[in-house]
Amino acid sequence: MSRPSSLLPALAAVVAVAGGAAGLGPGVAPAVASTPTSLSAAPPPATVQPGSVLRPATGPLPRRADEEPVEPLSVTIESMTPSVVPESGPVRVTGTVTNLDDTAWSAINLYPVVGDAPLTTAGDLRAAVASDPLSYVGERITDPGPYDTIDSLAPGESADYRITLPSNRIEVTEPGVYWFGVHANGENEDGREDTADGRARTFLPLVRLRERSLPVSIVVPLRRQLDYTPEGALDDVADWDEDLGEGGRLRSLLDFGAAAGSRPVSWLVDPALTDAVTRLAAGNPERSLAPTIDPQQPGGDGEGSDGDSPADDGSGAVGDTGDTSGSPSASLGTAGAEPTSPGDPTTGPGDGGSGEGDDEGEDVDPLDPVTAAAAEAGQTWLDDLGDALGANSQVLALPYGDVDVAGAQAHDPDLYDRARRRGGSTLAPFGVETTPAIGSPVGFLPGAAVAGAVDGETVLLTDRAVPRDRAAELRDDAGTLPAVASVDGRRVVLTSSGAVAGGPGPGEQRTATAMRQRILAEAAVRVLAKGRHHPLVTVLPFDWLPEDGEEFFSGLDQGWVDLATVEDATADETARDASVAGDALTYPEHQREITLPASGFQAADDLITAGESLQDLLTLNDQVGTAVLDQALASVSYTARTAPLDALASAGAAEASIDALRGQVDVMAPRAVTLSSESGRFGATIVNGLDQPVTIRLRYESDRPMTIEGPPGSIEVPADSATTVLLNASTSELGVHDLRLVLTDEEGRVLGSSDDLAVRSAQVSQVIWLIMGTGLVLLFGTIGLRLVRRLRDARRGGPSDQPSDRPSDAGPADDLPATTPGSAGDPAHAPRGTPA
């Protein structure tokens, strides 16, 4: 009797994992060509009455070749205790049954299933996961079954089940990994059939070792896309609230790792992520220009800070060591900024990071509800992460911003160096020591990226990166690769791709139980193998949403499982016998295609340069450059691969925002200047439109030879004010000179503001001296000529050069003889009695 074919549309999504393709990657065949006997194509057993002998049914459910293998009932395994075949006591399993059909089901009986032959190699496990979810894997245990019954399920309805299977019903003795599953068999309007109407499958190891154990390392990744506004605040605050809140990805991963308790665990952390959450907890302030230098302290004289400056290397990055590495206050660009108290999430960061704190009576802008909720979630997340980073933990620090290492090594190796230095050696704000590490979200790295790793850096590489021919040579009897290899002389840690692929279908392959059972299965085949036993290193998927971390880790508490950090698990491993050529590493074409292009790294470099210039411009701020660096590094992260054009646009918008700030410092000069000599002075005005003091320099550009002398050294301009400076221009070349005054920071980087003026050099002084000299020659020449004539006339007795007292219009009297007073010719002085 055939089953109804009209299922809910969501059914395909629930069982889309058929064939195990998800998470397995290339090279894993969808069919099982070399499966053990328990994976044969025999049909699943039929449902029988309690106590009856099991008989195989006629075959699996009929389906079209192009259909996903689906069943009307979806069965999950949500918990299984213990996680291995027990020596005594029952195995308890819980889960749900959901009716995916459009008709009702009733009298649904639940039965456990245990395989009859062990899986003993990693290849067996890969084949098992890739097998048809409806294939026969073992006997359905019906005695004394059914082990649970669900009375009825309407379409779309779910119900919980609970199975308790005594250990004496698990009739397996040979060490290895066994199939374990749950079958659901019910009735619908067509009656009941012998085949299962729904099933779930997982693995159940049987290991009875006491003399040895296998080092197993669980790595919890904390990485996320960091998007910023042009002004430097985190974008999409609502998404942050969701991610950090209950049920969010970052919250779930943190809770999962924290559930390890005192057990050793490794954290793979982007230091930029914890800095970003610190910013969020502080109210998500924008980039601050407020003072971070106390001018009253040594080094706070307005000339920038000393050797502790985050931009000492000219890159805006902090040094390799020191208290400022990875500092959240540096990222915030504020002096002494503290996260907002989770008990008062409605208050903002005060005056935008002036360093004055929350002094009593200070006006504080309230946060909007979305930002307040995200701030509270962020502070809680930070507090819990600080508690989770216990003494037994290892923190592997990614390059700051989770920079796309492959793209950086190809286009901008210096940027990768900056990212590594920015991360420092401690994780802020916790002060926990870190170990530098690199590893892409999918585990692949090209040979150049591996070769470019810094000394002491832990390189995490998926074992799928080892070429197949070389992998075949390196696999041990269990079919596993070494945990440590050498790539062109560089030590790398090979992580297990099988362990993170999850369990077999149907259903969700990456539930906490499915992942745990797969990890245990991978560890079991390694520890049971002959010869050397390679440690198991598992980097959990960064986008994973685990449900129950406590049950996950408690299930790993087995005598043959030695939980350890990556460092401890691989300490005794040598890469001497497992060498791989870097140019032979498998790097999928898809990964090459999505590697960030050179334009993205150029935009990041331009943004970093703009931030450094802004920091050099500000007299009392030595951290804004680091805040801009953080934003630039985030624009070239692995997560930016999903939207490279958006990341490019974001970096460009941030640079434009900084250019606008720098453009508020302007220089104004007169339209034209005429030199009165070979040199002359004129004034220029520098206007500071920022609310912070700035320090600038003037640069002079002329189209013709000219020397300009200005104030020595830098010029400080107070906030919101203007300063006039006197400049001296000199040239020996006549004509009009086009002169440009350009504002630069103290490092000589152009701020973008300039002014043009014309300088006329007529050398007027030479003309004046020529005129004066000519006048003097004429003057003294005239004087000399008069003297010569007077002397000549005196010798000749001629008329004197003295002017006549007689007016020039005397008429006929001009002919009278000249007389002098008192002479005989003067009637006025004639003697008495003398006729007139």
mmCIF file of N, CA and C in Angstrom, residues 550-611:
data_model
loop_
_atom_site.group_PDB
_atom_site.id
_atom_site.type_symbol
_atom_site.label_atom_id
_atom_site.label_comp_id
_atom_site.label_asym_id
_atom_site.label_seq_id
_atom_site.Cartn_x
_atom_site.Cartn_y
_atom_site.Cartn_z
ATOM 1 N N GLU A 550 25.556 21.403 27.957
ATOM 2 C CA GLU A 550 25.853 20.584 29.128
ATOM 3 C C GLU A 550 25.776 19.102 28.792
ATOM 4 N N GLU A 551 24.728 18.691 28.082
ATOM 5 C CA GLU A 551 24.624 17.278 27.710
ATOM 6 C C GLU A 551 25.705 16.898 26.711
ATOM 7 N N PHE A 552 26.069 17.843 25.835
ATOM 8 C CA PHE A 552 27.126 17.574 24.860
ATOM 9 C C PHE A 552 28.423 17.221 25.579
ATOM 10 N N PHE A 553 28.846 18.066 26.491
ATOM 11 C CA PHE A 553 30.134 17.838 27.149
ATOM 12 C C PHE A 553 30.073 16.689 28.154
ATOM 13 N N SER A 554 28.958 16.523 28.821
ATOM 14 C CA SER A 554 28.867 15.387 29.747
ATOM 15 C C SER A 554 28.942 14.078 28.990
ATOM 16 N N GLY A 555 28.437 14.044 27.753
ATOM 17 C CA GLY A 555 28.544 12.829 26.948
ATOM 18 C C GLY A 555 29.957 12.525 26.505
ATOM 19 N N LEU A 556 30.841 13.526 26.559
ATOM 20 C CA LEU A 556 32.254 13.298 26.206
ATOM 21 C C LEU A 556 33.074 12.828 27.407
ATOM 22 N N ASP A 557 32.451 12.734 28.563
ATOM 23 C CA ASP A 557 33.170 12.278 29.759
ATOM 24 C C ASP A 557 33.321 10.768 29.729
ATOM 25 N N GLN A 558 34.198 10.307 28.877
ATOM 26 C CA GLN A 558 34.489 8.889 28.747
ATOM 27 C C GLN A 558 35.949 8.649 29.121
ATOM 28 N N GLY A 559 36.222 7.497 29.673
ATOM 29 C CA GLY A 559 37.585 7.203 30.104
ATOM 30 C C GLY A 559 38.583 7.207 28.971
ATOM 31 N N TRP A 560 38.138 6.956 27.748
ATOM 32 C CA TRP A 560 39.054 6.898 26.600
ATOM 33 C C TRP A 560 39.087 8.209 25.816
ATOM 34 N N VAL A 561 38.398 9.226 26.325
ATOM 35 C CA VAL A 561 38.400 10.558 25.711
ATOM 36 C C VAL A 561 39.102 11.522 26.663
ATOM 37 N N ASP A 562 40.175 12.136 26.186
ATOM 38 C CA ASP A 562 40.943 13.087 26.985
ATOM 39 C C ASP A 562 40.737 14.479 26.393
ATOM 40 N N LEU A 563 39.749 15.218 26.917
ATOM 41 C CA LEU A 563 39.517 16.571 26.422
ATOM 42 C C LEU A 563 40.726 17.449 26.721
ATOM 43 N N ALA A 564 41.158 18.203 25.724
ATOM 44 C CA ALA A 564 42.349 19.036 25.867
ATOM 45 C C ALA A 564 42.233 20.232 24.938
ATOM 46 N N THR A 565 43.022 21.256 25.224
ATOM 47 C CA THR A 565 43.104 22.390 24.318
ATOM 48 C C THR A 565 43.874 21.976 23.073
ATOM 49 N N VAL A 566 43.815 22.805 22.043
ATOM 50 C CA VAL A 566 44.552 22.502 20.814
ATOM 51 C C VAL A 566 46.040 22.396 21.109
ATOM 52 N N GLU A 567 46.539 23.294 21.921
ATOM 53 C CA GLU A 567 47.961 23.291 22.243
ATOM 54 C C GLU A 567 48.362 21.999 22.939
ATOM 55 N N ASP A 568 47.581 21.583 23.944
ATOM 56 C CA ASP A 568 47.920 20.374 24.695
ATOM 57 C C ASP A 568 47.671 19.115 23.871
ATOM 58 N N ALA A 569 46.608 19.104 23.084
ATOM 59 C CA ALA A 569 46.280 17.905 22.311
ATOM 60 C C ALA A 569 47.338 17.605 21.268
ATOM 61 N N THR A 570 47.975 18.626 20.721
ATOM 62 C CA THR A 570 48.946 18.422 19.637
ATOM 63 C C THR A 570 50.386 18.607 20.094
ATOM 64 N N ALA A 571 50.591 18.746 21.396
ATOM 65 C CA ALA A 571 51.940 19.044 21.898
ATOM 66 C C ALA A 571 52.934 17.950 21.544
ATOM 67 N N ASP A 572 52.499 16.709 21.566
ATOM 68 C CA ASP A 572 53.408 15.591 21.316
ATOM 69 C C ASP A 572 53.448 15.174 19.856
ATOM 70 N N GLU A 573 52.700 15.882 19.010
ATOM 71 C CA GLU A 573 52.662 15.525 17.594
ATOM 72 C C GLU A 573 53.817 16.185 16.850
ATOM 73 N N THR A 574 54.394 15.464 15.942
ATOM 74 C CA THR A 574 55.469 16.004 15.120
ATOM 75 C C THR A 574 55.031 16.007 13.672
ATOM 76 N N ALA A 575 55.434 17.037 12.963
ATOM 77 C CA ALA A 575 55.045 17.161 11.559
ATOM 78 C C ALA A 575 56.105 16.606 10.625
ATOM 79 N N ARG A 576 57.112 15.994 11.190
ATOM 80 C CA ARG A 576 58.263 15.565 10.388
ATOM 81 C C ARG A 576 57.875 14.558 9.307
ATOM 82 N N ASP A 577 56.973 13.648 9.657
ATOM 83 C CA ASP A 577 56.622 12.579 8.723
ATOM 84 C C ASP A 577 55.358 12.874 7.934
ATOM 85 N N ALA A 578 54.811 14.066 8.066
ATOM 86 C CA ALA A 578 53.570 14.402 7.366
ATOM 87 C C ALA A 578 53.746 15.733 6.658
ATOM 88 N N SER A 579 54.587 15.751 5.650
ATOM 89 C CA SER A 579 54.855 16.982 4.912
ATOM 90 C C SER A 579 53.952 17.065 3.687
ATOM 91 N N VAL A 580 53.544 18.300 3.390
ATOM 92 C CA VAL A 580 52.688 18.568 2.237
ATOM 93 C C VAL A 580 53.219 19.807 1.538
ATOM 94 N N ALA A 581 53.314 19.765 0.233
ATOM 95 C CA ALA A 581 53.763 20.926 -0.527
ATOM 96 C C ALA A 581 52.685 21.996 -0.523
ATOM 97 N N GLY A 582 53.101 23.234 -0.280
ATOM 98 C CA GLY A 582 52.137 24.327 -0.201
ATOM 99 C C GLY A 582 51.374 24.537 -1.492
ATOM 100 N N ASP A 583 52.069 24.438 -2.629
ATOM 101 C CA ASP A 583 51.386 24.665 -3.898
ATOM 102 C C ASP A 583 50.489 23.506 -4.294
ATOM 103 N N ALA A 584 50.546 22.413 -3.520
ATOM 104 C CA ALA A 584 49.691 21.264 -3.808
ATOM 105 C C ALA A 584 48.447 21.233 -2.924
ATOM 106 N N LEU A 585 48.363 22.146 -1.962
ATOM 107 C CA LEU A 585 47.188 22.163 -1.086
ATOM 108 C C LEU A 585 45.914 22.343 -1.904
ATOM 109 N N THR A 586 44.887 21.658 -1.482
ATOM 110 C CA THR A 586 43.588 21.812 -2.135
ATOM 111 C C THR A 586 42.960 23.123 -1.698
ATOM 112 N N TYR A 587 42.700 23.977 -2.666
ATOM 113 C CA TYR A 587 42.013 25.245 -2.401
ATOM 114 C C TYR A 587 40.931 25.358 -3.456
ATOM 115 N N PRO A 588 39.688 25.050 -3.091
ATOM 116 C CA PRO A 588 38.611 24.946 -4.087
ATOM 117 C C PRO A 588 38.479 26.198 -4.943
ATOM 118 N N GLU A 589 38.068 26.006 -6.180
ATOM 119 C CA GLU A 589 37.918 27.113 -7.106
ATOM 120 C C GLU A 589 36.909 28.134 -6.586
ATOM 121 N N HIS A 590 35.885 27.644 -5.931
ATOM 122 C CA HIS A 590 34.894 28.570 -5.381
ATOM 123 C C HIS A 590 35.530 29.504 -4.359
ATOM 124 N N GLN A 591 36.458 28.985 -3.567
ATOM 125 C CA GLN A 591 37.140 29.825 -2.595
ATOM 126 C C GLN A 591 38.005 30.878 -3.288
ATOM 127 N N ARG A 592 38.627 30.504 -4.382
ATOM 128 C CA ARG A 592 39.428 31.480 -5.136
ATOM 129 C C ARG A 592 38.538 32.586 -5.709
ATOM 130 N N GLU A 593 37.371 32.200 -6.172
ATOM 131 C CA GLU A 593 36.484 33.170 -6.806
ATOM 132 C C GLU A 593 35.961 34.203 -5.818
ATOM 133 N N ILE A 594 35.747 33.803 -4.579
ATOM 134 C CA ILE A 594 35.164 34.736 -3.614
ATOM 135 C C ILE A 594 36.213 35.417 -2.744
ATOM 136 N N THR A 595 37.495 35.115 -2.957
ATOM 137 C CA THR A 595 38.547 35.826 -2.223
ATOM 138 C C THR A 595 38.450 37.317 -2.529
ATOM 139 N N LEU A 596 38.577 38.154 -1.515
ATOM 140 C CA LEU A 596 38.400 39.589 -1.698
ATOM 141 C C LEU A 596 39.409 40.132 -2.710
ATOM 142 N N PRO A 597 38.969 41.028 -3.591
ATOM 143 C CA PRO A 597 39.860 41.554 -4.633
ATOM 144 C C PRO A 597 40.800 42.626 -4.100
ATOM 145 N N ALA A 598 41.727 43.011 -4.968
ATOM 146 C CA ALA A 598 42.711 44.033 -4.585
ATOM 147 C C ALA A 598 42.043 45.369 -4.279
ATOM 148 N N SER A 599 40.926 45.673 -4.951
ATOM 149 C CA SER A 599 40.255 46.954 -4.718
ATOM 150 C C SER A 599 39.771 47.091 -3.286
ATOM 151 N N GLY A 600 39.354 45.978 -2.688
ATOM 152 C CA GLY A 600 38.908 46.035 -1.299
ATOM 153 C C GLY A 600 40.041 46.379 -0.357
ATOM 154 N N PHE A 601 41.202 45.822 -0.597
ATOM 155 C CA PHE A 601 42.353 46.110 0.262
ATOM 156 C C PHE A 601 42.882 47.523 0.023
ATOM 157 N N GLN A 602 42.792 48.017 -1.221
ATOM 158 C CA GLN A 602 43.206 49.391 -1.483
ATOM 159 C C GLN A 602 42.295 50.367 -0.761
ATOM 160 N N ALA A 603 40.986 50.073 -0.764
ATOM 161 C CA ALA A 603 40.041 50.941 -0.047
ATOM 162 C C ALA A 603 40.327 50.929 1.447
ATOM 163 N N ALA A 604 40.677 49.765 1.974
ATOM 164 C CA ALA A 604 41.016 49.680 3.397
ATOM 165 C C ALA A 604 42.272 50.484 3.702
ATOM 166 N N ASP A 605 43.277 50.401 2.838
ATOM 167 C CA ASP A 605 44.504 51.176 3.041
ATOM 168 C C ASP A 605 44.215 52.683 2.997
ATOM 169 N N ASP A 606 43.378 53.089 2.052
ATOM 170 C CA ASP A 606 43.044 54.513 1.955
ATOM 171 C C ASP A 606 42.326 54.985 3.210
ATOM 172 N N LEU A 607 41.447 54.146 3.733
ATOM 173 C CA LEU A 607 40.728 54.512 4.953
ATOM 174 C C LEU A 607 41.689 54.600 6.135
ATOM 175 N N ILE A 608 42.619 53.676 6.221
ATOM 176 C CA ILE A 608 43.603 53.707 7.309
ATOM 177 C C ILE A 608 44.439 54.983 7.230
ATOM 178 N N THR A 609 44.878 55.342 6.028
ATOM 179 C CA THR A 609 45.670 56.563 5.854
ATOM 180 C C THR A 609 44.877 57.791 6.273
ATOM 181 N N ALA A 610 43.591 57.822 5.915
ATOM 182 C CA ALA A 610 42.752 58.952 6.323
ATOM 183 C C ALA A 610 42.633 59.020 7.841
ATOM 184 N N GLY A 611 42.502 57.877 8.486
ATOM 185 C CA GLY A 611 42.415 57.858 9.944
ATOM 186 C C GLY A 611 43.699 58.314 10.605
#
